[in-house]
Amino acid sequence: MDFFSVLYFRFKKVWKAVRLYLVIAGPGLVVMIADNDAGGITTYAATGAKYGYHLIWFLLLLIPIAYYVQEMTVRLGAVTKRGHAEAIFESFGAFWGWFSLIDLMIVDWLTLVTEFVGMTSALAIFGVPAWITVICVILLMGMVVLNGRYWTWEKIALGFCLLNLIYIPAAFMVNPSVADIVGKGLIPNLPGGLTNELFFLLMANIGTTIAPWMLFFQQSSVVDKGLLEKDIKMGKVDTFIGSVITVTVAVFVVIVTGTLLHGVPIDDAATAAKLLMQSNHYIGAFMAIGLFNAGLLGAICISLASSWAFGEIFGWAHSLNTKVKEAPWFYISFFITLVTAGIVPLIPGAPLVLITLFVQVVAVTLLPAALVFLILLLNDKKTMGEYANTPLQNIVSTTIVGGIIILSTMYGVSALFPNIFQ
Amino acid sequence: MRTLNQFFSKIREINQRYAHPTVVMSRGVKFSLAVLRIYLFLLVVLMIYKFITVIKVV
């Protein structure tokens, strides 16, 4: 064969793989990018404002961590054809099942409230009243979910994922010094030593990258999409690309606030957007739009994670491929979660700080359990067969999960007792 | 009342359906679940302690 024939056949092979990926792509990308929710953007903005570019290396470390945890849900979902909640009920019995389901419901609802807080505060910058934001978001999410097709929902969600990349042009607009980013950001260092404040921020970054709802969401999403064992390889690629994108976005948020707001105390991303507007209107607007989009994407996934889990356990029809008449309880639970969470930021004097604190603490009760169950389920050779964890995968995943459990526990405990590690 | 009864009978049905764990209860699994129970118990104790101290201050 001549050179051009070889080139042609190679191109066809690669193009076939790309087309296959485009069919499989979705759950991994959506869950990972939705991970950059309102709370996540706030954490990254605060990280950049406090420590400049110095913690970019730490964010890059989160790529393999996020990937290794989430790829296990792809295997589990594709092999068992069950969501994470159902898998826990069936494998570990009703006690652990109810514990996980009720805990998930509480964590999801509290997190959803923080997404609405993020969305309302982002659009308030443009003068939109909070109640209009809440009503529009609920209507928009209703339209996205009620179309009766998983594929349509996924493509719309991927569109919102694209908007999450808005921080990349924003970072280029602030003209950061590439030499500074490489010199300060890519070489591991702990600015000012391992202080209590730095430790809390590192833990917050881990906490926002690995959230309990992500495990439940991705596994249910893999099942609803109908991925099979043969799709696991592409599902893993999808998850890896998603984890790279999510950390890339995080790095660009850090670059924006690290360049323009370094040394300025930031409590939330909306404040960062307002301050950025003072130096460059467009960058501030990008920050606010990105925050709204992050909250919206988080809300879409989190509310679905709960509804899928309930449907699995209560035996209701629970697929986005069903119409309202066919799966009324699935959609009712979705809207009840959404509407009740949306009302909270509208209540004058609502304890929003307490709710944020509760999210951190309650998540600590669910995350270790969900991660331990995940590893145990992946070691159940009777169910998983050839897709069970290999010894090497067990070493990697156990190390990662052990580290996450220790750090997230310290994060939760320090949220309860702020002076405990001083 | 009828809806409430239906709800509780559904819960009972779920409890019966998942009464027996299907995972092989090896030593590793038993150990992991025992550690998880202790971990969660300690966490709940901490939360209750925090709740009581907050209430006392208020």
Coordinates of C-alpha atoms in Angstrom, one line a residue:
Chain A
M1 CA 0.0 0.0 0.0
D2 CA 1.3 3.5 -0.8
F3 CA 1.6 6.2 1.8
F4 CA -1.7 7.9 1.0
S5 CA -3.6 4.7 1.3
V6 CA -2.1 4.0 4.7
L7 CA -3.0 7.6 5.7
Y8 CA -6.5 7.3 4.4
F9 CA -7.1 4.0 6.4
R10 CA -5.7 5.5 9.5
F11 CA -7.9 8.6 9.2
K12 CA -10.9 6.4 8.7
K13 CA -10.0 4.4 11.8
V14 CA -9.6 7.5 13.9
W15 CA -12.8 9.1 12.5
K16 CA -14.7 5.9 13.3
A17 CA -13.4 6.1 16.9
V18 CA -14.3 9.8 17.1
R19 CA -17.9 9.1 15.8
L20 CA -18.3 6.3 18.3
Y21 CA -17.1 8.6 21.1
L22 CA -19.6 11.3 20.1
V23 CA -22.4 8.7 20.4
I24 CA -21.2 7.5 23.9
A25 CA -20.1 11.0 25.1
G26 CA -22.3 12.6 27.7
P27 CA -22.5 11.3 31.2
G28 CA -18.8 11.8 32.0
L29 CA -18.7 15.3 30.4
V30 CA -21.9 16.5 32.0
V31 CA -21.1 15.2 35.5
M32 CA -17.6 16.5 35.5
I33 CA -18.4 20.0 34.1
A34 CA -21.5 20.3 36.3
D35 CA -19.0 19.6 39.1
N36 CA -17.9 23.2 38.6
D37 CA -21.1 24.4 40.1
A38 CA -21.8 27.7 42.0
G39 CA -20.0 26.4 45.1
G40 CA -17.1 25.2 43.0
I41 CA -16.7 28.6 41.1
T42 CA -16.7 30.4 44.5
T43 CA -14.0 28.1 45.8
Y44 CA -11.8 28.6 42.8
A45 CA -12.3 32.4 42.8
A46 CA -11.4 32.5 46.5
T47 CA -8.3 30.3 45.8
G48 CA -7.1 32.6 43.1
A49 CA -7.8 35.8 45.1
K50 CA -6.1 34.5 48.2
Y51 CA -3.0 32.6 46.8
G52 CA -2.7 33.9 43.2
Y53 CA -1.4 31.2 40.8
H54 CA 0.4 29.3 43.6
L55 CA -2.2 26.4 43.9
I56 CA -2.7 25.7 40.2
W57 CA -0.4 22.6 40.6
F58 CA -2.8 21.3 43.3
L59 CA -5.8 21.7 41.0
L60 CA -4.0 19.7 38.3
L61 CA -3.6 16.8 40.8
L62 CA -7.4 16.6 41.0
I63 CA -7.6 15.4 37.3
P64 CA -6.6 11.8 38.1
I65 CA -8.4 11.8 41.4
A66 CA -11.7 12.8 39.9
Y67 CA -11.2 10.4 37.0
Y68 CA -10.4 7.3 39.1
V69 CA -13.4 7.8 41.3
Q70 CA -15.9 8.5 38.5
E71 CA -14.8 5.9 36.1
M72 CA -15.8 3.2 38.6
T73 CA -19.4 4.4 38.3
V74 CA -19.2 3.9 34.6
R75 CA -18.2 0.3 34.9
L76 CA -20.7 -0.3 37.7
G77 CA -23.6 1.2 35.8
A78 CA -22.8 -0.4 32.5
V79 CA -22.4 -3.9 34.0
T80 CA -25.2 -3.9 36.6
K81 CA -27.6 -1.7 34.7
R82 CA -28.6 -0.3 38.1
G83 CA -28.1 3.2 39.6
H84 CA -25.9 3.6 42.7
A85 CA -28.8 3.8 45.1
E86 CA -30.3 0.5 43.9
A87 CA -26.9 -1.1 43.9
I88 CA -26.3 -0.2 47.5
F89 CA -29.8 -1.4 48.6
E90 CA -29.4 -4.7 46.8
S91 CA -25.8 -5.4 47.8
F92 CA -25.7 -4.1 51.4
G93 CA -29.3 -4.3 52.5
A94 CA -32.1 -1.9 53.5
F95 CA -30.2 -0.2 56.4
W96 CA -27.3 1.1 54.3
G97 CA -29.7 1.7 51.4
W98 CA -32.0 4.0 53.4
F99 CA -29.0 5.7 55.0
S100 CA -27.6 6.5 51.6
L101 CA -30.9 7.5 50.0
I102 CA -32.0 9.8 52.9
D103 CA -28.6 11.3 53.2
L104 CA -28.4 11.9 49.4
M105 CA -31.8 13.6 49.5
I106 CA -30.7 16.0 52.2
V107 CA -27.3 16.7 50.6
D108 CA -28.8 17.2 47.2
W109 CA -31.5 19.6 48.5
L110 CA -29.1 21.7 50.5
T111 CA -26.7 21.8 47.5
L112 CA -29.5 22.8 45.3
V113 CA -30.3 25.7 47.6
T114 CA -26.7 26.9 47.2
E115 CA -27.0 26.7 43.4
F116 CA -30.1 28.9 43.5
V117 CA -28.2 31.3 45.8
G118 CA -25.4 31.4 43.2
M119 CA -27.8 31.9 40.3
T120 CA -29.8 34.7 41.9
S121 CA -26.7 36.6 43.1
A122 CA -25.2 36.3 39.6
L123 CA -28.2 37.7 37.8
A124 CA -28.7 40.3 40.5
I125 CA -25.5 41.9 39.2
F126 CA -27.4 42.6 36.0
G127 CA -30.4 44.0 38.0
V128 CA -32.6 40.8 37.6
P129 CA -34.8 40.3 40.8
A130 CA -34.3 37.0 42.5
W131 CA -37.9 35.8 42.1
I132 CA -37.7 36.3 38.3
T133 CA -34.4 34.3 38.2
V134 CA -36.0 31.5 40.3
I135 CA -39.2 31.3 38.1
C136 CA -37.2 31.4 34.9
V137 CA -34.8 28.7 36.0
I138 CA -37.6 26.4 37.1
L139 CA -39.4 26.9 33.7
L140 CA -36.2 26.4 31.8
M141 CA -35.4 23.2 33.6
G142 CA -38.9 22.0 33.2
M143 CA -38.6 22.5 29.4
V144 CA -35.3 20.7 29.3
V145 CA -36.5 17.7 31.3
L146 CA -40.0 17.3 30.0
N147 CA -39.1 16.8 26.4
G148 CA -39.3 13.0 26.9
R149 CA -35.9 12.0 25.5
Y150 CA -32.7 11.4 27.3
W151 CA -30.7 12.3 24.2
T152 CA -32.3 15.7 23.9
W153 CA -31.8 16.5 27.5
E154 CA -28.1 15.4 27.2
K155 CA -27.4 17.6 24.2
I156 CA -29.0 20.6 25.9
A157 CA -27.0 19.9 29.0
L158 CA -23.8 19.7 26.9
G159 CA -24.7 23.1 25.4
F160 CA -24.7 24.5 29.0
C161 CA -21.4 22.7 29.5
L162 CA -19.9 24.7 26.6
L163 CA -20.9 28.0 28.3
N164 CA -18.9 26.8 31.3
L165 CA -15.8 27.5 29.1
I166 CA -16.5 31.2 29.3
Y167 CA -13.7 31.6 31.9
I168 CA -11.1 30.7 29.3
P169 CA -11.6 33.9 27.1
A170 CA -12.0 35.8 30.4
A171 CA -8.5 34.6 31.5
F172 CA -7.0 35.6 28.1
M173 CA -8.6 39.1 28.5
V174 CA -6.8 39.8 31.8
N175 CA -3.4 39.3 30.1
P176 CA -1.8 37.1 32.7
S177 CA 2.0 36.6 32.7
V178 CA 2.6 33.1 31.3
A179 CA 6.0 33.1 33.0
D180 CA 4.4 33.8 36.3
I181 CA 1.8 31.0 35.8
V182 CA 4.4 28.5 34.9
G183 CA 6.9 29.6 37.5
K184 CA 4.5 30.0 40.5
G185 CA 1.7 27.8 39.5
L186 CA 3.2 24.6 38.1
I187 CA 5.9 24.0 40.6
P188 CA 4.4 22.4 43.8
N189 CA 4.6 24.9 46.7
L190 CA 2.6 25.9 49.7
P191 CA 2.5 29.7 49.9
G192 CA 3.2 30.8 53.4
G193 CA 3.5 27.2 54.7
L194 CA 0.7 24.8 55.6
T195 CA -1.4 27.3 57.6
N196 CA -4.9 26.5 58.8
E197 CA -6.4 28.8 56.1
L198 CA -4.4 27.2 53.3
F199 CA -5.4 23.7 54.5
F200 CA -9.1 24.7 54.6
L201 CA -8.9 26.0 51.1
L202 CA -7.1 22.8 49.8
M203 CA -9.8 20.7 51.5
A204 CA -12.5 22.9 50.0
N205 CA -11.1 22.3 46.5
I206 CA -11.1 18.6 47.0
G207 CA -14.6 18.8 48.5
T208 CA -15.9 20.6 45.5
T209 CA -14.2 18.2 43.0
I210 CA -15.6 15.0 44.5
A211 CA -19.2 15.3 45.6
P212 CA -21.6 12.5 46.6
W213 CA -24.2 13.4 44.1
M214 CA -21.7 12.9 41.3
L215 CA -21.4 9.2 42.0
F216 CA -25.2 8.7 42.0
F217 CA -25.7 11.0 39.0
Q218 CA -23.2 9.4 36.7
Q219 CA -24.1 5.8 37.4
S220 CA -27.9 6.5 36.9
S221 CA -27.0 8.6 33.8
V222 CA -25.0 5.7 32.3
V223 CA -28.0 3.4 33.0
D224 CA -30.6 5.8 31.5
K225 CA -28.4 6.3 28.4
G226 CA -28.3 2.5 28.0
L227 CA -24.5 2.1 27.9
L228 CA -23.4 -1.5 27.7
E229 CA -20.2 -3.3 28.7
K230 CA -18.7 -2.7 25.2
D231 CA -19.2 1.0 25.8
I232 CA -17.1 1.1 29.0
K233 CA -13.9 2.0 27.2
M234 CA -15.4 5.1 25.5
G235 CA -17.3 5.9 28.8
K236 CA -13.9 6.1 30.5
V237 CA -12.5 8.3 27.7
D238 CA -15.6 10.5 28.2
T239 CA -15.0 10.7 32.0
F240 CA -11.3 11.5 31.5
I241 CA -12.0 14.3 29.0
G242 CA -14.6 15.7 31.4
S243 CA -12.1 15.6 34.3
V244 CA -9.5 17.5 32.2
I245 CA -12.1 20.1 31.2
T246 CA -13.4 20.6 34.7
V247 CA -9.9 21.2 36.1
T248 CA -9.0 23.4 33.1
V249 CA -12.0 25.7 33.8
A250 CA -11.0 25.8 37.5
V251 CA -7.4 26.8 36.6
F252 CA -8.7 29.6 34.3
V253 CA -11.0 30.9 37.1
V254 CA -7.9 31.0 39.4
I255 CA -6.0 32.8 36.7
V256 CA -8.7 35.5 36.4
T257 CA -9.0 36.2 40.1
G258 CA -5.3 35.6 40.7
T259 CA -4.4 38.3 38.2
L260 CA -6.9 40.9 39.0
L261 CA -8.0 40.3 42.6
H262 CA -4.9 38.8 44.2
G263 CA -4.9 39.8 47.9
V264 CA -8.5 40.8 47.9
P265 CA -10.6 38.8 50.4
I266 CA -13.4 37.0 48.4
D267 CA -16.3 35.3 50.1
D268 CA -18.4 34.4 47.0
A269 CA -18.1 34.4 43.3
A270 CA -20.7 37.1 42.9
T271 CA -18.6 39.5 44.9
A272 CA -15.6 38.6 42.7
A273 CA -17.7 39.4 39.6
K274 CA -18.7 42.8 41.0
L275 CA -15.1 43.6 41.8
L276 CA -13.9 42.4 38.4
M277 CA -16.5 44.7 36.8
Q278 CA -14.8 47.7 38.3
S279 CA -11.5 46.9 36.4
N280 CA -13.1 45.5 33.3
H281 CA -16.8 45.3 32.7
Y282 CA -16.7 42.4 30.3
I283 CA -14.6 40.2 32.5
G284 CA -16.9 40.8 35.4
A285 CA -19.9 40.1 33.2
F286 CA -18.2 36.8 32.0
M287 CA -17.7 35.9 35.7
A288 CA -21.3 36.5 36.5
I289 CA -22.7 34.7 33.4
G290 CA -20.3 31.8 34.2
L291 CA -21.6 31.7 37.8
F292 CA -25.2 31.6 36.7
N293 CA -24.5 28.9 34.2
A294 CA -22.5 26.9 36.8
G295 CA -25.5 27.0 39.2
L296 CA -27.9 26.0 36.4
L297 CA -25.8 23.1 35.3
G298 CA -25.4 22.0 38.9
A299 CA -29.1 22.3 39.6
I300 CA -30.0 20.2 36.5
C301 CA -27.8 17.3 37.5
I302 CA -28.4 17.4 41.3
S303 CA -32.2 17.4 41.1
L304 CA -32.0 14.5 38.6
A305 CA -29.7 12.5 40.8
S306 CA -32.3 12.5 43.6
S307 CA -35.2 11.7 41.3
W308 CA -33.4 8.8 39.7
A309 CA -32.4 7.4 43.1
F310 CA -36.0 7.6 44.4
G311 CA -37.4 6.0 41.2
E312 CA -34.9 3.1 41.5
I313 CA -35.9 2.3 45.0
F314 CA -39.6 3.0 44.9
G315 CA -40.0 1.1 41.7
W316 CA -41.3 4.1 39.8
A317 CA -40.6 4.6 36.1
H318 CA -37.5 6.8 36.3
S319 CA -36.1 7.6 32.8
L320 CA -35.9 10.8 30.9
N321 CA -37.1 8.7 28.0
T322 CA -40.5 8.5 29.6
K323 CA -43.4 11.0 29.3
V324 CA -45.0 12.7 32.4
K325 CA -48.0 10.3 32.2
E326 CA -45.7 7.3 32.2
A327 CA -43.5 8.4 35.1
P328 CA -45.5 11.0 37.1
W329 CA -43.6 10.4 40.4
F330 CA -40.2 10.8 38.8
Y331 CA -41.1 14.2 37.5
I332 CA -43.1 15.2 40.6
S333 CA -40.1 14.4 42.9
F334 CA -37.9 16.4 40.4
F335 CA -40.1 19.5 40.6
I336 CA -40.7 19.3 44.4
T337 CA -37.0 19.2 45.0
L338 CA -36.4 22.1 42.6
V339 CA -39.3 24.3 43.7
T340 CA -38.7 23.9 47.4
A341 CA -35.0 24.6 47.0
G342 CA -35.7 27.6 44.8
I343 CA -38.0 29.2 47.3
V344 CA -35.3 29.3 50.1
P345 CA -33.2 32.2 48.7
L346 CA -36.4 34.2 48.3
I347 CA -37.2 34.0 52.1
P348 CA -36.0 37.2 53.8
G349 CA -33.4 36.3 56.4
A350 CA -33.1 32.7 55.4
P351 CA -30.1 31.1 57.1
L352 CA -28.0 30.7 53.9
V353 CA -24.7 30.7 55.7
L354 CA -25.9 27.9 57.9
I355 CA -27.2 26.0 54.9
T356 CA -23.7 26.3 53.2
L357 CA -22.2 24.9 56.4
F358 CA -24.7 22.1 56.5
V359 CA -23.9 21.1 52.9
Q360 CA -20.2 20.6 53.9
V361 CA -21.0 18.6 57.1
V362 CA -23.8 16.4 55.8
A363 CA -21.8 15.6 52.6
V364 CA -19.0 14.3 54.9
T365 CA -21.5 11.7 56.3
L366 CA -22.5 10.5 52.8
L367 CA -19.3 10.8 50.8
P368 CA -17.1 8.2 52.7
A369 CA -20.0 5.7 52.8
A370 CA -20.7 6.1 49.0
L371 CA -17.0 5.8 48.2
V372 CA -16.5 2.7 50.4
F373 CA -19.6 1.0 48.8
L374 CA -18.3 1.9 45.4
I375 CA -15.0 0.1 46.0
L376 CA -16.7 -2.9 47.6
L377 CA -19.2 -3.2 44.7
L378 CA -16.3 -3.0 42.2
N379 CA -14.7 -5.9 44.0
D380 CA -17.8 -8.1 43.8
K381 CA -16.5 -10.5 41.1
K382 CA -19.8 -12.4 41.0
T383 CA -21.5 -9.3 39.6
M384 CA -18.7 -7.4 37.9
G385 CA -16.9 -10.4 36.3
E386 CA -14.0 -9.2 34.2
Y387 CA -14.8 -5.6 34.9
A388 CA -14.1 -5.9 38.7
N389 CA -11.2 -3.9 40.1
T390 CA -7.7 -5.3 39.3
P391 CA -5.2 -5.3 42.2
L392 CA -3.5 -2.2 40.8
Q393 CA -6.9 -0.4 40.4
N394 CA -7.7 -1.4 44.0
I395 CA -4.4 0.1 45.3
V396 CA -5.0 3.4 43.3
S397 CA -8.7 3.7 44.2
T398 CA -8.2 2.7 47.8
T399 CA -5.4 5.3 48.2
I400 CA -7.5 8.0 46.6
V401 CA -10.6 7.2 48.5
G402 CA -8.7 6.9 51.8
G403 CA -7.2 10.3 51.2
I404 CA -10.5 11.9 50.2
I405 CA -12.2 10.4 53.3
I406 CA -9.5 11.8 55.7
L407 CA -9.4 15.2 54.1
S408 CA -13.2 15.6 53.7
T409 CA -13.7 14.5 57.3
M410 CA -11.2 17.2 58.4
Y411 CA -13.0 19.7 56.2
G412 CA -16.4 18.8 57.7
V413 CA -15.1 18.8 61.3
S414 CA -13.3 22.1 60.7
A415 CA -16.6 23.5 59.4
L416 CA -18.3 22.5 62.6
F417 CA -15.4 23.6 64.9
P418 CA -13.5 26.3 63.0
N419 CA -10.6 26.6 65.5
I420 CA -10.0 22.8 65.9
F421 CA -6.9 22.6 63.7
Q422 CA -5.2 25.8 64.8
Chain B
M1 CA -54.9 8.2 55.6
R2 CA -55.1 5.7 52.7
T3 CA -52.1 7.4 51.0
L4 CA -50.1 7.2 54.2
N5 CA -50.9 3.5 54.6
Q6 CA -49.9 2.9 50.9
F7 CA -46.7 4.7 51.6
F8 CA -45.8 2.7 54.6
S9 CA -46.7 -0.6 52.9
K10 CA -44.4 0.4 50.1
I11 CA -41.6 1.0 52.6
R12 CA -42.3 -2.4 54.2
E13 CA -42.2 -4.0 50.7
I14 CA -38.8 -2.3 50.0
N15 CA -37.4 -3.5 53.3
Q16 CA -38.5 -7.0 52.5
R17 CA -37.1 -6.9 49.0
Y18 CA -33.7 -5.8 50.2
A19 CA -33.7 -7.7 53.5
H20 CA -30.8 -9.9 52.5
P21 CA -27.7 -8.3 51.2
T22 CA -26.4 -10.0 48.0
V23 CA -22.8 -9.0 48.3
V24 CA -20.5 -11.8 49.6
M25 CA -19.8 -10.9 53.2
S26 CA -16.1 -11.6 53.3
R27 CA -13.9 -10.5 56.2
G28 CA -12.9 -7.4 54.2
V29 CA -16.5 -6.3 53.6
K30 CA -17.5 -7.0 57.2
F31 CA -14.5 -5.0 58.4
S32 CA -15.3 -2.1 56.1
L33 CA -18.9 -1.9 57.1
A34 CA -18.0 -2.1 60.8
V35 CA -15.5 0.8 60.4
L36 CA -18.1 2.8 58.5
R37 CA -20.6 2.3 61.3
I38 CA -18.1 3.5 63.9
Y39 CA -17.1 6.5 61.7
L40 CA -20.7 7.6 61.2
F41 CA -21.5 7.1 64.9
L42 CA -18.6 9.4 65.9
L43 CA -19.6 11.9 63.3
V44 CA -23.2 12.0 64.6
V45 CA -21.9 12.4 68.2
L46 CA -19.9 15.4 67.1
M47 CA -22.9 16.9 65.3
I48 CA -25.1 16.4 68.4
Y49 CA -22.4 18.0 70.6
K50 CA -22.1 21.0 68.3
F51 CA -25.9 21.3 68.2
I52 CA -26.1 21.3 72.0
T53 CA -23.4 23.9 72.4
V54 CA -25.0 26.1 69.8
I55 CA -28.4 25.8 71.6
K56 CA -26.7 26.6 74.9
V57 CA -25.2 29.8 73.5
V58 CA -28.5 30.9 72.0

